[in-house]
Coordinates of C-alpha atoms in Angstrom, one line a residue:
X546 CA 52.9 153.4 -30.1
X547 CA 54.8 151.2 -32.6
X548 CA 57.4 150.4 -30.0
X549 CA 54.6 149.4 -27.5
X550 CA 53.0 147.1 -30.1
X551 CA 56.4 145.5 -30.9
X552 CA 57.0 144.8 -27.1
X553 CA 53.6 143.2 -26.8
X554 CA 54.2 141.1 -29.9
X555 CA 57.6 140.0 -28.6
X556 CA 56.1 139.1 -25.2
X557 CA 53.3 137.0 -26.8
X558 CA 55.8 135.3 -29.1
X559 CA 58.1 134.4 -26.2
X560 CA 55.2 133.1 -24.1
X561 CA 54.0 130.8 -26.9
X562 CA 57.5 129.6 -27.9
X563 CA 58.5 129.1 -24.3
X564 CA 55.4 127.0 -23.6
X565 CA 56.1 124.9 -26.7
X566 CA 59.7 124.4 -25.7
X567 CA 58.8 123.4 -22.1
X568 CA 56.3 120.9 -23.5
X569 CA 59.1 119.3 -25.5
X570 CA 62.0 119.7 -23.0
X571 CA 60.2 118.7 -19.8
X572 CA 58.5 115.6 -21.3
X573 CA 57.8 112.7 -19.1
X574 CA 58.6 109.0 -19.6
X575 CA 59.3 107.5 -22.0
X576 CA 60.8 110.6 -23.6
X577 CA 62.7 112.2 -20.7
X578 CA 64.3 114.7 -23.1
X579 CA 65.5 117.0 -20.2
X580 CA 67.6 114.1 -19.0
X581 CA 68.8 112.8 -22.4
X582 CA 69.4 116.1 -24.3
X583 CA 73.0 116.4 -22.9
X584 CA 74.1 112.8 -23.2
X585 CA 72.3 111.6 -26.3
X586 CA 71.5 114.9 -28.0
X587 CA 75.0 116.4 -27.3
X588 CA 73.6 119.9 -26.5
X589 CA 75.1 121.8 -23.6
X590 CA 74.0 124.9 -21.8
X591 CA 70.3 124.3 -22.5
X592 CA 69.3 127.0 -20.0
X593 CA 70.9 129.6 -22.4
X594 CA 68.8 128.3 -25.3
X595 CA 65.5 128.3 -23.3
X596 CA 65.9 131.7 -21.6
X597 CA 68.2 134.2 -23.3
X598 CA 68.1 132.9 -26.9
X599 CA 64.3 132.6 -27.1
X600 CA 63.9 136.1 -25.7
X601 CA 66.4 137.6 -28.1
X602 CA 64.8 135.7 -31.0
X603 CA 61.4 137.0 -30.2
X604 CA 62.6 140.6 -29.8
X605 CA 64.4 140.5 -33.1
X606 CA 61.5 138.9 -34.9
X607 CA 58.9 141.4 -33.5
X608 CA 61.1 144.3 -34.7
X609 CA 61.0 143.1 -38.3
X610 CA 58.0 145.4 -39.2
X611 CA 59.5 148.6 -38.0
X612 CA 63.0 147.8 -39.3
X613 CA 62.1 145.9 -42.6
X614 CA 58.5 146.1 -43.7
X615 CA 57.9 149.8 -43.3
X616 CA 61.1 150.9 -45.2
X617 CA 60.2 148.3 -47.9
X618 CA 56.7 149.8 -48.3
X619 CA 58.1 153.3 -48.4
X620 CA 60.6 152.4 -51.1
X621 CA 57.9 150.8 -53.2
X622 CA 55.7 154.0 -52.9
X623 CA 58.5 156.5 -53.5
X624 CA 59.9 154.5 -56.5
X625 CA 56.4 154.4 -58.1
X626 CA 56.1 158.2 -57.7
X627 CA 59.6 158.9 -59.1
X628 CA 58.9 156.5 -62.1
X629 CA 56.2 158.8 -63.3
X630 CA 58.6 161.7 -63.6
X631 CA 61.7 159.9 -64.7
X632 CA 60.2 157.9 -67.5
X633 CA 61.3 154.5 -68.8
X634 CA 65.0 155.3 -69.0
X635 CA 65.2 156.9 -65.6
X636 CA 63.2 154.0 -64.0
X637 CA 65.7 151.5 -65.5
X638 CA 68.6 153.5 -64.1
X639 CA 66.9 153.7 -60.7
X640 CA 66.5 149.9 -60.4
X641 CA 70.1 149.6 -61.7
X642 CA 71.2 151.8 -58.7
X643 CA 69.2 149.4 -56.4
X644 CA 71.0 146.4 -57.9
X645 CA 74.4 147.9 -57.7
X646 CA 73.9 149.0 -54.1
X647 CA 72.6 145.5 -53.1
X648 CA 75.6 143.8 -54.9
X649 CA 78.2 146.0 -53.2
X650 CA 76.7 145.6 -49.7
X651 CA 76.2 141.9 -50.2
X652 CA 79.8 141.5 -51.2
X653 CA 81.2 143.3 -48.1
X654 CA 78.6 142.1 -45.5
X655 CA 80.2 139.8 -42.9
X656 CA 78.5 136.7 -41.6
X657 CA 76.5 138.5 -38.9
X658 CA 74.3 135.4 -38.3
X659 CA 77.2 133.1 -37.6
X660 CA 78.9 135.7 -35.4
X661 CA 75.7 136.2 -33.4
X662 CA 75.4 132.4 -32.9
X663 CA 78.9 132.2 -31.6
X664 CA 78.3 135.1 -29.3
X665 CA 75.3 133.4 -27.8
X666 CA 77.3 130.2 -27.3
X667 CA 80.1 132.0 -25.5
X668 CA 77.6 133.9 -23.4
X669 CA 76.0 130.6 -22.4
X670 CA 79.4 129.2 -21.4
X671 CA 80.2 132.2 -19.2
X672 CA 76.7 132.0 -17.7
X673 CA 77.1 128.3 -17.0
X674 CA 80.4 128.9 -15.3
X675 CA 78.9 131.5 -12.9
X676 CA 76.0 129.1 -12.2
X677 CA 78.4 126.2 -11.5
X678 CA 80.3 128.2 -8.9
X679 CA 77.0 129.1 -7.2
X680 CA 75.8 125.5 -7.3
X681 CA 79.0 124.0 -6.1
X682 CA 80.0 126.8 -3.7
X683 CA 80.5 124.6 -0.7
X684 CA 82.8 122.1 -2.5
X685 CA 84.8 125.0 -3.9
X686 CA 85.1 126.5 -0.5
X687 CA 86.3 123.2 1.0
X688 CA 89.2 123.1 -1.4
X689 CA 89.7 126.9 -1.2
X690 CA 89.4 127.0 -4.9
X691 CA 88.2 130.6 -5.3
X692 CA 91.4 131.7 -7.1
X693 CA 91.2 128.8 -9.5
X694 CA 87.5 129.3 -10.2
X695 CA 88.1 133.0 -10.7
X696 CA 90.7 132.2 -13.3
X697 CA 88.3 129.8 -15.1
X698 CA 85.5 132.4 -15.1
X699 CA 87.9 135.2 -16.3
X700 CA 89.1 133.1 -19.2
X701 CA 85.5 132.4 -20.2
X702 CA 84.7 136.1 -20.0
X703 CA 87.8 137.1 -22.0
X704 CA 86.8 134.6 -24.8
X705 CA 83.4 136.3 -24.9
X706 CA 84.8 139.9 -24.8
X707 CA 87.4 139.1 -27.5
X708 CA 84.6 137.8 -29.8
X709 CA 82.4 140.8 -29.1
X710 CA 85.3 143.2 -29.8
X711 CA 86.0 141.5 -33.1
X712 CA 82.3 141.9 -34.0
X713 CA 82.5 145.6 -33.2
X714 CA 85.6 146.0 -35.4
X715 CA 83.9 144.2 -38.3
X716 CA 80.7 146.2 -37.8
X717 CA 82.6 149.5 -37.9
X718 CA 84.3 148.7 -41.2
X719 CA 80.9 147.5 -42.7
X720 CA 79.0 150.6 -41.4
X721 CA 81.6 152.9 -43.0
X722 CA 81.2 151.2 -46.3
X723 CA 77.4 151.2 -45.9
X724 CA 77.3 154.9 -45.0
X725 CA 79.5 155.8 -48.0
X726 CA 77.3 153.8 -50.4
X727 CA 74.0 155.1 -49.1
X728 CA 75.0 158.8 -48.5
X729 CA 77.3 159.5 -51.4
X730 CA 76.6 157.0 -54.1
X731 CA 72.9 157.3 -53.8
X732 CA 73.1 161.1 -53.7
X733 CA 75.2 161.3 -56.8
X734 CA 73.0 158.8 -58.6
X735 CA 69.9 160.4 -57.3
X736 CA 70.7 163.9 -58.6
X737 CA 71.7 162.4 -61.9
X738 CA 68.3 160.7 -62.2
X739 CA 66.2 163.7 -61.2
X740 CA 68.1 165.8 -63.8
X741 CA 66.9 163.6 -66.6
X742 CA 63.6 165.4 -67.1
X743 CA 65.4 168.7 -67.3
X744 CA 68.3 167.6 -69.5
X745 CA 66.5 165.3 -71.9
X746 CA 63.1 166.9 -72.4
X747 CA 62.7 168.7 -75.7
X748 CA 62.6 172.5 -75.4
X749 CA 60.5 174.8 -77.7
X750 CA 62.4 177.0 -80.1
X751 CA 61.1 180.5 -79.5
X752 CA 61.7 182.6 -82.6
X753 CA 61.1 186.4 -83.4
X754 CA 57.5 186.9 -84.5
X755 CA 56.1 189.7 -86.7
X756 CA 53.1 191.8 -85.7
X757 CA 51.5 191.1 -89.1
X758 CA 50.6 187.6 -88.1
X759 CA 47.1 187.3 -86.6
X760 CA 46.7 186.5 -83.0
X761 CA 44.4 183.8 -81.7
X762 CA 41.4 184.9 -79.6
X763 CA 43.1 183.7 -76.3
X764 CA 46.0 186.0 -77.0
X765 CA 44.0 189.2 -77.6
X766 CA 43.5 189.8 -73.9
X767 CA 40.6 191.7 -72.3
X768 CA 38.6 194.4 -74.2
X769 CA 40.4 197.8 -74.0
X770 CA 43.8 196.2 -73.4
X771 CA 46.6 196.5 -75.9
X772 CA 47.0 193.2 -77.7
X773 CA 50.4 191.5 -76.7
X774 CA 53.0 190.7 -79.3
X775 CA 53.8 187.2 -80.3
X776 CA 57.2 187.4 -78.4
X777 CA 55.4 188.3 -75.2
X778 CA 53.1 185.3 -75.5
X779 CA 56.0 182.9 -76.2
X780 CA 58.0 184.2 -73.3
X781 CA 55.0 183.8 -70.9
X782 CA 54.3 180.2 -72.1
X783 CA 58.0 179.4 -71.7
X784 CA 58.0 180.8 -68.2
X785 CA 55.1 178.5 -67.2
X786 CA 57.0 175.6 -68.6
X787 CA 60.1 176.5 -66.6
X788 CA 58.1 176.9 -63.5
X789 CA 56.6 173.4 -63.9
X790 CA 60.0 171.9 -64.5
X791 CA 61.4 173.6 -61.4
X792 CA 58.4 172.3 -59.4
X793 CA 58.9 168.8 -60.7
X794 CA 62.6 169.0 -59.9
X795 CA 62.0 170.1 -56.3
X796 CA 59.3 167.4 -55.9
X797 CA 61.5 164.7 -57.2
X798 CA 64.3 165.9 -54.9
X799 CA 62.0 165.5 -51.9
X800 CA 61.0 162.1 -53.1
X801 CA 64.6 161.2 -53.6
X802 CA 65.5 162.3 -50.0
X803 CA 62.6 160.2 -48.6
X804 CA 63.7 157.3 -50.8
X805 CA 67.3 157.5 -49.6
X806 CA 66.1 157.5 -46.0
X807 CA 63.9 154.4 -46.6
X808 CA 66.8 152.7 -48.4
X809 CA 69.2 153.5 -45.6
X810 CA 66.8 152.1 -43.0
X811 CA 66.4 149.0 -45.1
X812 CA 70.1 148.5 -45.5
X813 CA 70.6 149.0 -41.8
X814 CA 67.9 146.4 -41.2
X815 CA 69.9 143.9 -43.2
X816 CA 72.3 143.5 -40.3
X817 CA 69.4 142.8 -38.0
X818 CA 68.0 140.3 -40.4
X819 CA 71.4 138.4 -40.4
X820 CA 71.5 138.5 -36.6
X821 CA 68.0 137.1 -36.6
X822 CA 69.2 134.3 -38.9
X823 CA 71.9 133.4 -36.3
X824 CA 69.3 133.4 -33.5
X825 CA 67.0 131.3 -35.7
X826 CA 69.8 128.8 -36.1
X827 CA 70.1 128.5 -32.3
X828 CA 66.4 128.0 -31.8
X829 CA 66.3 125.5 -34.7
X830 CA 69.2 123.6 -33.1
X831 CA 67.3 123.3 -29.8
X832 CA 64.0 122.3 -31.3
X833 CA 65.4 119.9 -33.8
X834 CA 67.5 118.2 -31.1
X835 CA 64.5 117.8 -28.9
X836 CA 62.4 116.4 -31.8
X837 CA 65.1 114.0 -32.9
X838 CA 65.3 112.2 -29.5
X839 CA 63.2 109.1 -30.0
X840 CA 61.1 107.8 -27.1
X841 CA 62.9 105.1 -25.0
X842 CA 61.8 101.6 -25.4
X843 CA 58.9 100.7 -23.0
X844 CA 59.1 98.0 -20.4
X845 CA 57.5 94.6 -20.6
X846 CA 54.6 94.3 -18.1
X847 CA 53.1 91.1 -16.7
X848 CA 50.2 89.7 -18.7
X849 CA 47.9 89.9 -15.6
X850 CA 49.5 92.8 -13.8
X851 CA 46.3 93.5 -11.8
X852 CA 46.2 90.0 -10.2
X853 CA 49.8 88.7 -10.4
X854 CA 52.5 89.7 -8.0
X855 CA 54.9 92.4 -9.3
X856 CA 58.4 91.6 -10.2
X857 CA 61.6 93.0 -11.8
X858 CA 63.3 91.0 -14.5
X859 CA 66.4 91.6 -16.5
X860 CA 66.4 88.8 -19.1
X861 CA 69.7 88.8 -21.0
X862 CA 70.0 92.6 -21.0
X863 CA 73.5 94.0 -21.7
X864 CA 74.3 97.2 -19.9
X865 CA 76.2 99.9 -21.7
X866 CA 76.0 103.8 -21.8
X867 CA 73.9 105.5 -24.5
X868 CA 75.8 105.9 -27.8
X869 CA 78.7 103.9 -26.5
X870 CA 80.2 100.5 -27.4
X871 CA 81.7 100.0 -24.0
X872 CA 80.0 97.1 -22.2
X873 CA 79.7 97.7 -18.5
X874 CA 77.8 94.5 -17.6
X875 CA 77.6 91.4 -19.8
X876 CA 74.1 90.0 -20.4
X877 CA 72.4 90.1 -17.0
X878 CA 69.8 87.5 -16.0
X879 CA 68.1 88.3 -12.7
X880 CA 64.6 88.0 -11.5
X881 CA 63.5 89.9 -8.3
X882 CA 60.1 88.7 -7.0
X883 CA 58.2 90.4 -4.4
X884 CA 60.0 90.2 -1.0
X885 CA 63.3 88.9 -2.5
X886 CA 65.5 91.8 -1.6
X887 CA 68.6 92.1 -3.8
X888 CA 71.9 93.8 -3.0
X889 CA 74.3 94.8 -5.8
X890 CA 77.9 95.3 -4.9
X891 CA 81.3 95.6 -6.6
X892 CA 84.2 98.0 -7.2
X893 CA 83.7 101.6 -8.3
X894 CA 82.9 102.3 -11.9
X895 CA 81.8 98.7 -12.9
X896 CA 78.2 99.6 -13.7
X897 CA 76.2 99.3 -10.5
X898 CA 74.4 102.6 -11.0
X899 CA 74.0 101.8 -14.7
X900 CA 71.8 98.8 -13.7
X901 CA 69.6 101.2 -11.7
X902 CA 69.3 103.5 -14.7
X903 CA 68.1 100.7 -16.9
X904 CA 65.6 99.5 -14.3
X905 CA 64.4 103.1 -13.9
X906 CA 64.0 103.6 -17.6
X907 CA 66.6 106.2 -18.1
X908 CA 68.8 104.0 -20.3
X909 CA 67.8 101.4 -22.8
X910 CA 69.0 97.9 -22.4
X911 CA 71.0 96.4 -25.2
X912 CA 69.0 93.4 -26.1
X913 CA 67.1 91.1 -23.7
X914 CA 63.9 91.9 -21.8
X915 CA 63.3 94.4 -19.1
X916 CA 60.2 93.7 -17.1
X917 CA 59.0 95.8 -14.2
X918 CA 55.8 97.2 -12.7
X919 CA 54.1 100.3 -14.0
X920 CA 55.8 103.6 -14.3
X921 CA 55.5 106.2 -11.5
X922 CA 56.4 106.4 -7.9
X923 CA 54.0 103.5 -7.0
X924 CA 55.9 101.1 -9.2
X925 CA 59.7 101.4 -8.9
X926 CA 61.1 104.4 -7.0
X927 CA 64.8 105.2 -7.2
X928 CA 66.4 107.0 -4.3
X929 CA 69.8 108.4 -5.5
X930 CA 72.9 109.1 -3.4
X931 CA 72.5 112.8 -3.9
X932 CA 69.1 113.7 -2.7
X933 CA 67.2 116.4 -4.7
X934 CA 65.7 119.2 -2.7
X935 CA 62.8 120.8 -4.6
X936 CA 61.9 124.5 -4.4
X937 CA 59.1 124.8 -2.0
X938 CA 58.0 124.2 1.6
X939 CA 59.2 121.6 4.1
X940 CA 56.1 119.5 3.2
X941 CA 57.0 119.6 -0.4
X942 CA 60.3 117.9 0.3
X943 CA 58.6 114.8 1.5
X944 CA 55.7 114.5 -1.0
X945 CA 57.8 115.3 -4.1
X946 CA 57.0 114.8 -7.0
X947 CA 53.4 115.3 -5.8
X948 CA 52.0 118.8 -5.4
X949 CA 50.1 120.0 -2.3
X950 CA 46.8 119.7 -4.3
X951 CA 47.5 116.0 -4.9
X952 CA 48.5 115.6 -1.2
X953 CA 45.1 117.0 -0.1
X954 CA 43.2 115.0 -2.8
X955 CA 44.7 111.8 -1.6
X956 CA 43.5 112.4 1.9
X957 CA 46.9 112.6 3.5
X958 CA 47.6 114.6 6.6
X959 CA 50.5 116.3 8.3
X960 CA 50.3 113.8 11.1
X961 CA 51.3 111.1 8.7
X962 CA 54.2 113.1 7.6
X963 CA 55.3 113.5 11.2
X964 CA 55.2 109.7 11.6
X965 CA 57.4 109.4 8.5
X966 CA 59.9 111.9 9.9
X967 CA 60.0 110.0 13.1
X968 CA 60.9 106.8 11.1
X969 CA 63.9 108.6 9.6
X970 CA 64.8 110.4 12.8
X971 CA 63.9 113.9 11.4
X972 CA 61.0 114.7 13.7
X973 CA 62.8 117.8 14.9
X974 CA 62.7 119.5 11.5
X975 CA 59.2 121.1 11.6
X976 CA 59.9 122.8 15.0
X977 CA 63.4 123.8 14.1
X978 CA 62.6 125.2 10.7
X979 CA 59.3 127.0 11.6
X980 CA 56.6 124.5 10.4
X981 CA 55.5 122.7 7.4
X982 CA 54.9 125.7 5.2
X983 CA 58.3 127.2 5.7
X984 CA 60.1 128.0 2.4
X985 CA 63.9 127.9 2.4
X986 CA 66.8 126.9 0.2
X987 CA 66.7 123.4 1.6
X988 CA 69.8 122.1 -0.3
X989 CA 71.8 124.6 1.8
X990 CA 69.8 124.3 5.1
X991 CA 69.9 120.5 5.5
X992 CA 73.1 118.6 6.0
X993 CA 74.2 115.7 3.8
X994 CA 72.8 113.1 6.2
X995 CA 69.5 115.0 6.6
X996 CA 69.1 115.2 2.9
X997 CA 69.6 111.5 2.4
X998 CA 67.2 110.7 5.2
X999 CA 64.7 113.1 3.5
X1000 CA 65.1 110.9 0.4
X1001 CA 64.1 107.8 2.5
X1002 CA 61.2 109.8 3.9
X1003 CA 59.9 110.2 0.3
X1004 CA 60.2 106.4 -0.1
X1005 CA 58.0 105.8 3.0
X1006 CA 55.5 108.4 1.8
X1007 CA 55.0 107.0 -1.7
X1008 CA 55.2 103.3 -0.6
X1009 CA 56.2 101.8 -3.9
X1010 CA 56.3 98.1 -4.8
X1011 CA 60.1 98.2 -5.4
X1012 CA 62.7 100.6 -4.3
X1013 CA 66.2 101.0 -5.8
X1014 CA 68.5 102.5 -3.2
X1015 CA 71.7 103.7 -4.8
X1016 CA 74.1 104.5 -2.0
X1017 CA 71.3 106.6 -0.6
X1018 CA 72.4 106.2 3.1
X1019 CA 76.2 106.6 2.6
X1020 CA 76.2 109.7 4.9
X1021 CA 73.9 108.2 7.5
X1022 CA 75.1 106.4 10.6
X1023 CA 74.9 102.6 10.5
X1024 CA 72.4 102.4 13.4
X1025 CA 69.9 104.8 11.8
X1026 CA 70.5 103.2 8.4
X1027 CA 69.6 99.8 9.7
X1028 CA 66.4 101.1 11.3
X1029 CA 65.3 102.7 8.0
X1030 CA 66.0 99.5 6.0
X1031 CA 64.1 97.4 8.5
X1032 CA 61.2 99.9 8.3
X1033 CA 61.1 99.7 4.5
X1034 CA 61.0 95.9 4.7
X1035 CA 58.2 96.0 7.3
X1036 CA 56.2 98.2 4.9
X1037 CA 56.4 95.5 2.2
X1038 CA 58.7 97.4 -0.1
X1039 CA 61.1 95.1 -2.1
X1040 CA 64.6 96.5 -1.9
X1041 CA 67.2 96.6 -4.6
X1042 CA 70.2 98.1 -2.9
X1043 CA 73.5 99.4 -4.4
X1044 CA 76.1 99.7 -1.7
X1045 CA 79.6 98.8 -0.5
X1046 CA 78.6 98.5 3.2
X1047 CA 78.8 94.8 4.4
X1048 CA 76.4 95.7 7.2
X1049 CA 73.5 95.9 4.8
X1050 CA 73.9 92.4 3.5
X1051 CA 71.7 91.0 6.3
X1052 CA 68.7 93.0 5.1
X1053 CA 68.7 91.2 1.7
X1054 CA 68.2 87.6 0.5
X1055 CA 70.4 87.7 -2.6
X1056 CA 73.7 89.2 -3.5
X1057 CA 74.8 90.3 -7.0
X1058 CA 78.5 91.0 -7.3
X1059 CA 80.0 92.7 -10.3
X1060 CA 83.5 91.4 -10.9
X1061 CA 85.1 94.6 -12.1
X1062 CA 87.7 92.8 -14.3
X1063 CA 86.8 94.7 -17.4
X1064 CA 84.8 91.8 -18.9
X1065 CA 81.5 92.8 -17.4
X1066 CA 81.2 89.5 -15.5
X1067 CA 79.0 89.0 -12.5
X1068 CA 78.0 86.4 -9.9
X1069 CA 74.8 85.9 -7.9
X1070 CA 74.5 84.2 -4.6
X1071 CA 72.0 83.8 -1.9
X1072 CA 72.7 85.4 1.4
X1073 CA 73.4 83.0 4.3
X1074 CA 74.2 80.0 2.0
X1075 CA 77.4 77.9 2.1
X1076 CA 78.4 79.5 -1.2
X1077 CA 78.2 83.0 0.2
X1078 CA 80.2 82.0 3.3
X1079 CA 82.8 80.4 1.1
X1080 CA 83.1 83.6 -0.9
X1081 CA 83.6 85.6 2.2
X1082 CA 86.1 83.2 3.6
X1083 CA 88.0 83.3 0.3
X1084 CA 88.1 87.0 0.4
X1085 CA 89.4 86.9 4.0
X1086 CA 92.1 84.5 3.1
X1087 CA 93.2 86.7 0.2
X1088 CA 93.4 89.7 2.5
X1089 CA 95.4 87.8 5.1
X1090 CA 97.8 86.6 2.4
X1091 CA 98.4 90.2 1.3
X1092 CA 99.0 91.2 4.9
X1093 CA 101.7 88.6 5.3
X1094 CA 103.6 90.2 2.5
X1095 CA 103.7 93.6 4.1
X1096 CA 107.1 93.0 5.8
X1097 CA 108.7 91.8 2.6
X1098 CA 107.5 94.9 0.7
X1099 CA 108.6 97.2 3.4
X1100 CA 112.1 95.7 3.2
X1101 CA 112.1 96.1 -0.5
X1102 CA 111.1 99.8 -0.1
X1103 CA 114.0 100.3 2.3
X1104 CA 116.5 98.8 -0.2
X1105 CA 115.3 101.1 -3.0
X1106 CA 115.4 104.1 -0.7
X1107 CA 119.0 103.3 0.3
X1108 CA 120.1 103.0 -3.3
X1109 CA 118.5 106.3 -4.1
X1110 CA 119.7 108.0 -1.0
X1111 CA 116.2 109.1 0.0
X1112 CA 115.0 109.0 3.6
X1113 CA 111.8 107.1 4.2
X1114 CA 109.5 106.6 7.2
X1115 CA 106.8 104.0 7.9

């Protein structure tokens, strides 16, 4: 019954703590703690904290009554009973025994709390490694990296097992000491204590009495019986006293055995309490990290947002990663009005996606002003390069992040979804996959190009005012890509595109080029102007000049190969 109540208590505790953690972790904008806890909070393997650590903490906490409270109550009761028989001196010695035992065990007790916290961390690393292989299975298979991944996982497992074995060795040494103290030290001290009433109590000196002394009426006996002698009365009285002493000794011995059992269970619970302290440290680390993430700075909204046309403005905002001094883009001043489609281009790693993160509200801009429409899919929708496939039906892939209940409440129909799939050239999916309500692991079912087109289908479904397209059609053919861009423009969506493809320039009015020279510089031109044509012609001349030097560099390579005696082929 007690075990059942402990299980129910652990389950209720886990439910409440998990709900509280979910409310903090899965917070919406402007908190976005689920996105920022790794980069800004510095906490890895959050899934280990939220699942395994919370469950272990609740199980350990619920077991406190059976492992700690009940033995403590038993010790209090048995100590009070023994104190009546032992007297003041015996009671002082009893508490001295408690103090000596606690001091010895405290001196030899390892840091079980810290060891438990390290074990949980290593367990999380191993679990994250297994999850990573499952998540990136296709990429690993392309490289035939099974042997390498097996080596990584085995090393993580060996680190975990090495630590667990060290805990076992430490625990064996501690338990030997604990058993010796509780079984032998307590037994010796206990028998010494319960012998105090026998050894120190004053005994009556029974002398030889004469028959001439008168007997008291109680000693005369019944009428007709021979009156007993004084010696017989003394011996009988002394026998009663000895019987009482033996009874008290046996009773104290039983109390001592029960007390030793309660003390042993209490000392054994000390390890569990230290392990609970380690788990508490893990839970505190998670909750304190979530609480210490301040909300992101909100955007600036137009004064009359209901009547004025929406726009996106970066007024002198410097782009840099969170908690970093590296400047990716120097103070950026751009204004994108409705219908003024902007394309952002430049070399890899210069901060193009960083601009999208600032506009989406994932990063804070360093200074300046960030103005944009309201939050939500109706304001600014970001379509990333790696499309996210949610767990659910085929319909859920299009309407995400809306639920089916919101889909019905908005009066939308499956016929509209079919029109959207036709616009992205995925009209064959419902019949191929078995209908709108089919549930599959869509990230594995759909190809890379199909997933990117599904991301564009979400854009068409939500119909936002602005759309940030971050290389979201890199796996789509150019003809289908052009049709989708034109469809988005026809819907009235203002595009902010991040791409390297020159074929997309014609769908935009302005071109923002990041220099990529390490200074964070940038230039902005209008598409179709003389300035843009001059920029393209300059780039063409630069490439032609480099091509003219190919023969000279090939000749130099041949000379170096001849000097080194190394054969070379072109």
